[in-house]
Amino acid sequence: MTQSSAATVLAEEDSNSIALIIRVCGEALAIPVTHVHEVIDPIPRTRVPRASSFAPWLINVRGAVVPLVDVRQRLRMPVHAANEGRVVVLDITLGAESFRLAMLADEVQEVIDIDPGAIESLPENGSPWPSNYVTGALRRGDDLILLLDPENLFRPEQAA
């Protein structure tokens, strides 16, 4: 996605210019707050036999069974079993369907306003992050914040 199209996605909805900043494997990731339902402390999880490594667990969030995903694999980050950070509960819409899921975060940092004009495009080649999951980046001091595309990042894998 180019800078102008990434900025357009954020500018289409005023609330999309507000994002929750989390850390996963040391990387700062931005999720539009329109998708964030709540942030909770780690809770017991149940491993699902033969489930994808992307969504290997289920958790109980206030009486609802919710898949718990680990975005590290899709974002080409090192995967490790022990994660005692925070859990970000999200509401995602794919087409006509809406669903709730949760993702692991090493740390939840803050909520920020994003200036769509400050969004930088990722390079077409050589970027360590898949362009279908990361729409752009934002520089903030010495930090590079990756802007996630929740609809693509959390789209279920197609069966082989």
JSON list of N, CA, C and O in Angstrom, two decimals, residues 21-68:
[
{"chain": "A", "resi": 21, "resn": "ILE", "atom": "N", "xyz": [-0.91, 1.50, 20.60]},
{"chain": "A", "resi": 21, "resn": "ILE", "atom": "CA", "xyz": [0.45, 1.06, 20.32]},
{"chain": "A", "resi": 21, "resn": "ILE", "atom": "C", "xyz": [0.79, -0.08, 21.27]},
{"chain": "A", "resi": 21, "resn": "ILE", "atom": "O", "xyz": [0.68, 0.05, 22.48]},
{"chain": "A", "resi": 22, "resn": "ILE", "atom": "N", "xyz": [1.18, -1.21, 20.68]},
{"chain": "A", "resi": 22, "resn": "ILE", "atom": "CA", "xyz": [1.61, -2.38, 21.46]},
{"chain": "A", "resi": 22, "resn": "ILE", "atom": "C", "xyz": [3.02, -2.76, 21.01]},
{"chain": "A", "resi": 22, "resn": "ILE", "atom": "O", "xyz": [3.50, -2.28, 19.98]},
{"chain": "A", "resi": 23, "resn": "ARG", "atom": "N", "xyz": [3.66, -3.60, 21.78]},
{"chain": "A", "resi": 23, "resn": "ARG", "atom": "CA", "xyz": [4.98, -4.14, 21.42]},
{"chain": "A", "resi": 23, "resn": "ARG", "atom": "C", "xyz": [4.87, -5.65, 21.30]},
{"chain": "A", "resi": 23, "resn": "ARG", "atom": "O", "xyz": [4.30, -6.31, 22.17]},
{"chain": "A", "resi": 24, "resn": "VAL", "atom": "N", "xyz": [5.46, -6.17, 20.23]},
{"chain": "A", "resi": 24, "resn": "VAL", "atom": "CA", "xyz": [5.57, -7.61, 20.01]},
{"chain": "A", "resi": 24, "resn": "VAL", "atom": "C", "xyz": [6.99, -7.84, 19.50]},
{"chain": "A", "resi": 24, "resn": "VAL", "atom": "O", "xyz": [7.39, -7.24, 18.50]},
{"chain": "A", "resi": 25, "resn": "CYS", "atom": "N", "xyz": [7.75, -8.64, 20.19]},
{"chain": "A", "resi": 25, "resn": "CYS", "atom": "CA", "xyz": [9.16, -8.92, 19.83]},
{"chain": "A", "resi": 25, "resn": "CYS", "atom": "C", "xyz": [9.96, -7.63, 19.65]},
{"chain": "A", "resi": 25, "resn": "CYS", "atom": "O", "xyz": [10.79, -7.52, 18.75]},
{"chain": "A", "resi": 26, "resn": "GLY", "atom": "N", "xyz": [9.69, -6.65, 20.49]},
{"chain": "A", "resi": 26, "resn": "GLY", "atom": "CA", "xyz": [10.43, -5.39, 20.43]},
{"chain": "A", "resi": 26, "resn": "GLY", "atom": "C", "xyz": [9.93, -4.42, 19.39]},
{"chain": "A", "resi": 26, "resn": "GLY", "atom": "O", "xyz": [10.34, -3.26, 19.38]},
{"chain": "A", "resi": 27, "resn": "GLU", "atom": "N", "xyz": [9.05, -4.84, 18.49]},
{"chain": "A", "resi": 27, "resn": "GLU", "atom": "CA", "xyz": [8.52, -3.96, 17.44]},
{"chain": "A", "resi": 27, "resn": "GLU", "atom": "C", "xyz": [7.28, -3.24, 17.95]},
{"chain": "A", "resi": 27, "resn": "GLU", "atom": "O", "xyz": [6.43, -3.82, 18.62]},
{"chain": "A", "resi": 28, "resn": "ALA", "atom": "N", "xyz": [7.17, -1.95, 17.62]},
{"chain": "A", "resi": 28, "resn": "ALA", "atom": "CA", "xyz": [5.98, -1.17, 17.95]},
{"chain": "A", "resi": 28, "resn": "ALA", "atom": "C", "xyz": [4.96, -1.37, 16.84]},
{"chain": "A", "resi": 28, "resn": "ALA", "atom": "O", "xyz": [5.26, -1.19, 15.67]},
{"chain": "A", "resi": 29, "resn": "LEU", "atom": "N", "xyz": [3.75, -1.77, 17.21]},
{"chain": "A", "resi": 29, "resn": "LEU", "atom": "CA", "xyz": [2.67, -2.02, 16.26]},
{"chain": "A", "resi": 29, "resn": "LEU", "atom": "C", "xyz": [1.48, -1.15, 16.61]},
{"chain": "A", "resi": 29, "resn": "LEU", "atom": "O", "xyz": [1.14, -1.01, 17.79]},
{"chain": "A", "resi": 30, "resn": "ALA", "atom": "N", "xyz": [0.82, -0.58, 15.61]},
{"chain": "A", "resi": 30, "resn": "ALA", "atom": "CA", "xyz": [-0.35, 0.27, 15.82]},
{"chain": "A", "resi": 30, "resn": "ALA", "atom": "C", "xyz": [-1.60, -0.45, 15.32]},
{"chain": "A", "resi": 30, "resn": "ALA", "atom": "O", "xyz": [-1.62, -0.95, 14.19]},
{"chain": "A", "resi": 31, "resn": "ILE", "atom": "N", "xyz": [-2.63, -0.49, 16.16]},
{"chain": "A", "resi": 31, "resn": "ILE", "atom": "CA", "xyz": [-3.91, -1.07, 15.81]},
{"chain": "A", "resi": 31, "resn": "ILE", "atom": "C", "xyz": [-4.96, 0.03, 15.95]},
{"chain": "A", "resi": 31, "resn": "ILE", "atom": "O", "xyz": [-5.05, 0.66, 17.01]},
{"chain": "A", "resi": 32, "resn": "PRO", "atom": "N", "xyz": [-5.75, 0.30, 14.89]},
{"chain": "A", "resi": 32, "resn": "PRO", "atom": "CA", "xyz": [-6.80, 1.32, 15.02]},
{"chain": "A", "resi": 32, "resn": "PRO", "atom": "C", "xyz": [-7.71, 1.01, 16.21]},
{"chain": "A", "resi": 32, "resn": "PRO", "atom": "O", "xyz": [-8.14, -0.12, 16.39]},
{"chain": "A", "resi": 33, "resn": "VAL", "atom": "N", "xyz": [-7.99, 2.03, 17.03]},
{"chain": "A", "resi": 33, "resn": "VAL", "atom": "CA", "xyz": [-8.80, 1.80, 18.22]},
{"chain": "A", "resi": 33, "resn": "VAL", "atom": "C", "xyz": [-10.22, 1.37, 17.89]},
{"chain": "A", "resi": 33, "resn": "VAL", "atom": "O", "xyz": [-10.90, 0.82, 18.75]},
{"chain": "A", "resi": 34, "resn": "THR", "atom": "N", "xyz": [-10.66, 1.58, 16.66]},
{"chain": "A", "resi": 34, "resn": "THR", "atom": "CA", "xyz": [-11.99, 1.13, 16.27]},
{"chain": "A", "resi": 34, "resn": "THR", "atom": "C", "xyz": [-12.12, -0.39, 16.38]},
{"chain": "A", "resi": 34, "resn": "THR", "atom": "O", "xyz": [-13.22, -0.90, 16.47]},
{"chain": "A", "resi": 35, "resn": "HIS", "atom": "N", "xyz": [-10.99, -1.10, 16.38]},
{"chain": "A", "resi": 35, "resn": "HIS", "atom": "CA", "xyz": [-11.00, -2.56, 16.48]},
{"chain": "A", "resi": 35, "resn": "HIS", "atom": "C", "xyz": [-10.77, -3.06, 17.91]},
{"chain": "A", "resi": 35, "resn": "HIS", "atom": "O", "xyz": [-10.96, -4.23, 18.18]},
{"chain": "A", "resi": 36, "resn": "VAL", "atom": "N", "xyz": [-10.32, -2.19, 18.80]},
{"chain": "A", "resi": 36, "resn": "VAL", "atom": "CA", "xyz": [-9.95, -2.62, 20.15]},
{"chain": "A", "resi": 36, "resn": "VAL", "atom": "C", "xyz": [-11.18, -2.63, 21.05]},
{"chain": "A", "resi": 36, "resn": "VAL", "atom": "O", "xyz": [-11.84, -1.60, 21.24]},
{"chain": "A", "resi": 37, "resn": "HIS", "atom": "N", "xyz": [-11.47, -3.81, 21.59]},
{"chain": "A", "resi": 37, "resn": "HIS", "atom": "CA", "xyz": [-12.59, -3.95, 22.53]},
{"chain": "A", "resi": 37, "resn": "HIS", "atom": "C", "xyz": [-12.11, -3.69, 23.96]},
{"chain": "A", "resi": 37, "resn": "HIS", "atom": "O", "xyz": [-12.72, -2.93, 24.69]},
{"chain": "A", "resi": 38, "resn": "GLU", "atom": "N", "xyz": [-11.01, -4.34, 24.34]},
{"chain": "A", "resi": 38, "resn": "GLU", "atom": "CA", "xyz": [-10.44, -4.14, 25.67]},
{"chain": "A", "resi": 38, "resn": "GLU", "atom": "C", "xyz": [-9.05, -4.75, 25.73]},
{"chain": "A", "resi": 38, "resn": "GLU", "atom": "O", "xyz": [-8.66, -5.52, 24.86]},
{"chain": "A", "resi": 39, "resn": "VAL", "atom": "N", "xyz": [-8.32, -4.38, 26.76]},
{"chain": "A", "resi": 39, "resn": "VAL", "atom": "CA", "xyz": [-7.00, -4.95, 27.05]},
{"chain": "A", "resi": 39, "resn": "VAL", "atom": "C", "xyz": [-7.10, -5.61, 28.41]},
{"chain": "A", "resi": 39, "resn": "VAL", "atom": "O", "xyz": [-7.58, -4.99, 29.37]},
{"chain": "A", "resi": 40, "resn": "ILE", "atom": "N", "xyz": [-6.67, -6.87, 28.49]},
{"chain": "A", "resi": 40, "resn": "ILE", "atom": "CA", "xyz": [-6.77, -7.61, 29.75]},
{"chain": "A", "resi": 40, "resn": "ILE", "atom": "C", "xyz": [-5.42, -8.23, 30.10]},
{"chain": "A", "resi": 40, "resn": "ILE", "atom": "O", "xyz": [-4.56, -8.40, 29.24]},
{"chain": "A", "resi": 41, "resn": "ASP", "atom": "N", "xyz": [-5.29, -8.58, 31.36]},
{"chain": "A", "resi": 41, "resn": "ASP", "atom": "CA", "xyz": [-4.11, -9.30, 31.81]},
{"chain": "A", "resi": 41, "resn": "ASP", "atom": "C", "xyz": [-4.19, -10.73, 31.29]},
{"chain": "A", "resi": 41, "resn": "ASP", "atom": "O", "xyz": [-5.27, -11.21, 30.94]},
{"chain": "A", "resi": 42, "resn": "PRO", "atom": "N", "xyz": [-3.06, -11.45, 31.25]},
{"chain": "A", "resi": 42, "resn": "PRO", "atom": "CA", "xyz": [-3.09, -12.84, 30.78]},
{"chain": "A", "resi": 42, "resn": "PRO", "atom": "C", "xyz": [-4.08, -13.67, 31.60]},
{"chain": "A", "resi": 42, "resn": "PRO", "atom": "O", "xyz": [-4.21, -13.48, 32.81]},
{"chain": "A", "resi": 43, "resn": "ILE", "atom": "N", "xyz": [-4.78, -14.54, 30.91]},
{"chain": "A", "resi": 43, "resn": "ILE", "atom": "CA", "xyz": [-5.73, -15.44, 31.55]},
{"chain": "A", "resi": 43, "resn": "ILE", "atom": "C", "xyz": [-5.43, -16.86, 31.07]},
{"chain": "A", "resi": 43, "resn": "ILE", "atom": "O", "xyz": [-4.74, -17.04, 30.06]},
{"chain": "A", "resi": 44, "resn": "PRO", "atom": "N", "xyz": [-5.94, -17.86, 31.77]},
{"chain": "A", "resi": 44, "resn": "PRO", "atom": "CA", "xyz": [-5.68, -19.23, 31.32]},
{"chain": "A", "resi": 44, "resn": "PRO", "atom": "C", "xyz": [-6.15, -19.46, 29.89]},
{"chain": "A", "resi": 44, "resn": "PRO", "atom": "O", "xyz": [-7.18, -18.93, 29.47]},
{"chain": "A", "resi": 45, "resn": "ARG", "atom": "N", "xyz": [-5.36, -20.21, 29.16]},
{"chain": "A", "resi": 45, "resn": "ARG", "atom": "CA", "xyz": [-5.69, -20.51, 27.77]},
{"chain": "A", "resi": 45, "resn": "ARG", "atom": "C", "xyz": [-5.73, -22.02, 27.58]},
{"chain": "A", "resi": 45, "resn": "ARG", "atom": "O", "xyz": [-5.04, -22.76, 28.26]},
{"chain": "A", "resi": 46, "resn": "THR", "atom": "N", "xyz": [-6.51, -22.44, 26.62]},
{"chain": "A", "resi": 46, "resn": "THR", "atom": "CA", "xyz": [-6.65, -23.86, 26.30]},
{"chain": "A", "resi": 46, "resn": "THR", "atom": "C", "xyz": [-6.12, -24.09, 24.90]},
{"chain": "A", "resi": 46, "resn": "THR", "atom": "O", "xyz": [-6.57, -23.45, 23.94]},
{"chain": "A", "resi": 47, "resn": "ARG", "atom": "N", "xyz": [-5.14, -24.99, 24.78]},
{"chain": "A", "resi": 47, "resn": "ARG", "atom": "CA", "xyz": [-4.59, -25.32, 23.46]},
{"chain": "A", "resi": 47, "resn": "ARG", "atom": "C", "xyz": [-5.61, -26.16, 22.70]},
{"chain": "A", "resi": 47, "resn": "ARG", "atom": "O", "xyz": [-6.22, -27.07, 23.25]},
{"chain": "A", "resi": 48, "resn": "VAL", "atom": "N", "xyz": [-5.78, -25.85, 21.42]},
{"chain": "A", "resi": 48, "resn": "VAL", "atom": "CA", "xyz": [-6.72, -26.57, 20.56]},
{"chain": "A", "resi": 48, "resn": "VAL", "atom": "C", "xyz": [-5.91, -27.57, 19.73]},
{"chain": "A", "resi": 48, "resn": "VAL", "atom": "O", "xyz": [-5.02, -27.17, 18.98]},
{"chain": "A", "resi": 49, "resn": "PRO", "atom": "N", "xyz": [-6.20, -28.87, 19.85]},
{"chain": "A", "resi": 49, "resn": "PRO", "atom": "CA", "xyz": [-5.45, -29.87, 19.07]},
{"chain": "A", "resi": 49, "resn": "PRO", "atom": "C", "xyz": [-5.57, -29.60, 17.57]},
{"chain": "A", "resi": 49, "resn": "PRO", "atom": "O", "xyz": [-6.63, -29.24, 17.07]},
{"chain": "A", "resi": 50, "resn": "ARG", "atom": "N", "xyz": [-4.45, -29.75, 16.88]},
{"chain": "A", "resi": 50, "resn": "ARG", "atom": "CA", "xyz": [-4.35, -29.60, 15.43]},
{"chain": "A", "resi": 50, "resn": "ARG", "atom": "C", "xyz": [-4.75, -28.20, 14.93]},
{"chain": "A", "resi": 50, "resn": "ARG", "atom": "O", "xyz": [-5.04, -28.02, 13.76]},
{"chain": "A", "resi": 51, "resn": "ALA", "atom": "N", "xyz": [-4.76, -27.22, 15.82]},
{"chain": "A", "resi": 51, "resn": "ALA", "atom": "CA", "xyz": [-5.08, -25.85, 15.41]},
{"chain": "A", "resi": 51, "resn": "ALA", "atom": "C", "xyz": [-3.86, -25.22, 14.74]},
{"chain": "A", "resi": 51, "resn": "ALA", "atom": "O", "xyz": [-2.72, -25.65, 14.94]},
{"chain": "A", "resi": 52, "resn": "SER", "atom": "N", "xyz": [-4.10, -24.20, 13.97]},
{"chain": "A", "resi": 52, "resn": "SER", "atom": "CA", "xyz": [-3.04, -23.45, 13.32]},
{"chain": "A", "resi": 52, "resn": "SER", "atom": "C", "xyz": [-2.11, -22.85, 14.36]},
{"chain": "A", "resi": 52, "resn": "SER", "atom": "O", "xyz": [-2.54, -22.47, 15.46]},
{"chain": "A", "resi": 53, "resn": "SER", "atom": "N", "xyz": [-0.83, -22.70, 14.02]},
{"chain": "A", "resi": 53, "resn": "SER", "atom": "CA", "xyz": [0.10, -22.06, 14.94]},
{"chain": "A", "resi": 53, "resn": "SER", "atom": "C", "xyz": [-0.21, -20.57, 15.08]},
{"chain": "A", "resi": 53, "resn": "SER", "atom": "O", "xyz": [0.26, -19.92, 16.00]},
{"chain": "A", "resi": 54, "resn": "PHE", "atom": "N", "xyz": [-1.01, -20.04, 14.20]},
{"chain": "A", "resi": 54, "resn": "PHE", "atom": "CA", "xyz": [-1.43, -18.64, 14.28]},
{"chain": "A", "resi": 54, "resn": "PHE", "atom": "C", "xyz": [-2.48, -18.45, 15.37]},
{"chain": "A", "resi": 54, "resn": "PHE", "atom": "O", "xyz": [-2.49, -17.44, 16.06]},
{"chain": "A", "resi": 55, "resn": "ALA", "atom": "N", "xyz": [-3.38, -19.40, 15.52]},
{"chain": "A", "resi": 55, "resn": "ALA", "atom": "CA", "xyz": [-4.45, -19.31, 16.53]},
{"chain": "A", "resi": 55, "resn": "ALA", "atom": "C", "xyz": [-4.54, -20.63, 17.29]},
{"chain": "A", "resi": 55, "resn": "ALA", "atom": "O", "xyz": [-5.51, -21.37, 17.15]},
{"chain": "A", "resi": 56, "resn": "PRO", "atom": "N", "xyz": [-3.54, -20.94, 18.12]},
{"chain": "A", "resi": 56, "resn": "PRO", "atom": "CA", "xyz": [-3.50, -22.26, 18.75]},
{"chain": "A", "resi": 56, "resn": "PRO", "atom": "C", "xyz": [-4.31, -22.40, 20.04]},
{"chain": "A", "resi": 56, "resn": "PRO", "atom": "O", "xyz": [-4.45, -23.50, 20.55]},
{"chain": "A", "resi": 57, "resn": "TRP", "atom": "N", "xyz": [-4.87, -21.30, 20.57]},
{"chain": "A", "resi": 57, "resn": "TRP", "atom": "CA", "xyz": [-5.54, -21.35, 21.86]},
{"chain": "A", "resi": 57, "resn": "TRP", "atom": "C", "xyz": [-6.94, -20.76, 21.81]},
{"chain": "A", "resi": 57, "resn": "TRP", "atom": "O", "xyz": [-7.27, -19.97, 20.92]},
{"chain": "A", "resi": 58, "resn": "LEU", "atom": "N", "xyz": [-7.70, -21.10, 22.84]},
{"chain": "A", "resi": 58, "resn": "LEU", "atom": "CA", "xyz": [-8.99, -20.44, 23.12]},
{"chain": "A", "resi": 58, "resn": "LEU", "atom": "C", "xyz": [-8.91, -19.89, 24.53]},
{"chain": "A", "resi": 58, "resn": "LEU", "atom": "O", "xyz": [-8.26, -20.48, 25.40]},
{"chain": "A", "resi": 59, "resn": "ILE", "atom": "N", "xyz": [-9.57, -18.75, 24.75]},
{"chain": "A", "resi": 59, "resn": "ILE", "atom": "CA", "xyz": [-9.66, -18.18, 26.09]},
{"chain": "A", "resi": 59, "resn": "ILE", "atom": "C", "xyz": [-11.11, -17.82, 26.37]},
{"chain": "A", "resi": 59, "resn": "ILE", "atom": "O", "xyz": [-11.91, -17.69, 25.45]},
{"chain": "A", "resi": 60, "resn": "ASN", "atom": "N", "xyz": [-11.41, -17.64, 27.64]},
{"chain": "A", "resi": 60, "resn": "ASN", "atom": "CA", "xyz": [-12.75, -17.24, 28.06]},
{"chain": "A", "resi": 60, "resn": "ASN", "atom": "C", "xyz": [-12.69, -15.77, 28.45]},
{"chain": "A", "resi": 60, "resn": "ASN", "atom": "O", "xyz": [-12.06, -15.40, 29.44]},
{"chain": "A", "resi": 61, "resn": "VAL", "atom": "N", "xyz": [-13.32, -14.92, 27.63]},
{"chain": "A", "resi": 61, "resn": "VAL", "atom": "CA", "xyz": [-13.35, -13.48, 27.90]},
{"chain": "A", "resi": 61, "resn": "VAL", "atom": "C", "xyz": [-14.77, -13.12, 28.32]},
{"chain": "A", "resi": 61, "resn": "VAL", "atom": "O", "xyz": [-15.68, -13.09, 27.50]},
{"chain": "A", "resi": 62, "resn": "ARG", "atom": "N", "xyz": [-14.96, -12.95, 29.60]},
{"chain": "A", "resi": 62, "resn": "ARG", "atom": "CA", "xyz": [-16.25, -12.56, 30.17]},
{"chain": "A", "resi": 62, "resn": "ARG", "atom": "C", "xyz": [-17.38, -13.48, 29.71]},
{"chain": "A", "resi": 62, "resn": "ARG", "atom": "O", "xyz": [-18.44, -13.04, 29.30]},
{"chain": "A", "resi": 63, "resn": "GLY", "atom": "N", "xyz": [-17.11, -14.78, 29.72]},
{"chain": "A", "resi": 63, "resn": "GLY", "atom": "CA", "xyz": [-18.13, -15.78, 29.37]},
{"chain": "A", "resi": 63, "resn": "GLY", "atom": "C", "xyz": [-18.18, -16.15, 27.90]},
{"chain": "A", "resi": 63, "resn": "GLY", "atom": "O", "xyz": [-18.92, -17.06, 27.52]},
{"chain": "A", "resi": 64, "resn": "ALA", "atom": "N", "xyz": [-17.42, -15.48, 27.05]},
{"chain": "A", "resi": 64, "resn": "ALA", "atom": "CA", "xyz": [-17.39, -15.81, 25.61]},
{"chain": "A", "resi": 64, "resn": "ALA", "atom": "C", "xyz": [-16.09, -16.51, 25.28]},
{"chain": "A", "resi": 64, "resn": "ALA", "atom": "O", "xyz": [-15.01, -16.08, 25.70]},
{"chain": "A", "resi": 65, "resn": "VAL", "atom": "N", "xyz": [-16.18, -17.59, 24.52]},
{"chain": "A", "resi": 65, "resn": "VAL", "atom": "CA", "xyz": [-14.98, -18.31, 24.08]},
{"chain": "A", "resi": 65, "resn": "VAL", "atom": "C", "xyz": [-14.43, -17.57, 22.86]},
{"chain": "A", "resi": 65, "resn": "VAL", "atom": "O", "xyz": [-15.16, -17.33, 21.88]},
{"chain": "A", "resi": 66, "resn": "VAL", "atom": "N", "xyz": [-13.15, -17.19, 22.95]},
{"chain": "A", "resi": 66, "resn": "VAL", "atom": "CA", "xyz": [-12.52, -16.35, 21.94]},
{"chain": "A", "resi": 66, "resn": "VAL", "atom": "C", "xyz": [-11.21, -16.99, 21.52]},
{"chain": "A", "resi": 66, "resn": "VAL", "atom": "O", "xyz": [-10.43, -17.43, 22.36]},
{"chain": "A", "resi": 67, "resn": "PRO", "atom": "N", "xyz": [-10.92, -17.03, 20.19]},
{"chain": "A", "resi": 67, "resn": "PRO", "atom": "CA", "xyz": [-9.60, -17.52, 19.77]},
{"chain": "A", "resi": 67, "resn": "PRO", "atom": "C", "xyz": [-8.51, -16.53, 20.18]},
{"chain": "A", "resi": 67, "resn": "PRO", "atom": "O", "xyz": [-8.71, -15.31, 20.13]},
{"chain": "A", "resi": 68, "resn": "LEU", "atom": "N", "xyz": [-7.38, -17.07, 20.62]},
{"chain": "A", "resi": 68, "resn": "LEU", "atom": "CA", "xyz": [-6.22, -16.27, 20.99]},
{"chain": "A", "resi": 68, "resn": "LEU", "atom": "C", "xyz": [-5.15, -16.49, 19.94]},
{"chain": "A", "resi": 68, "resn": "LEU", "atom": "O", "xyz": [-4.70, -17.61, 19.73]}
]
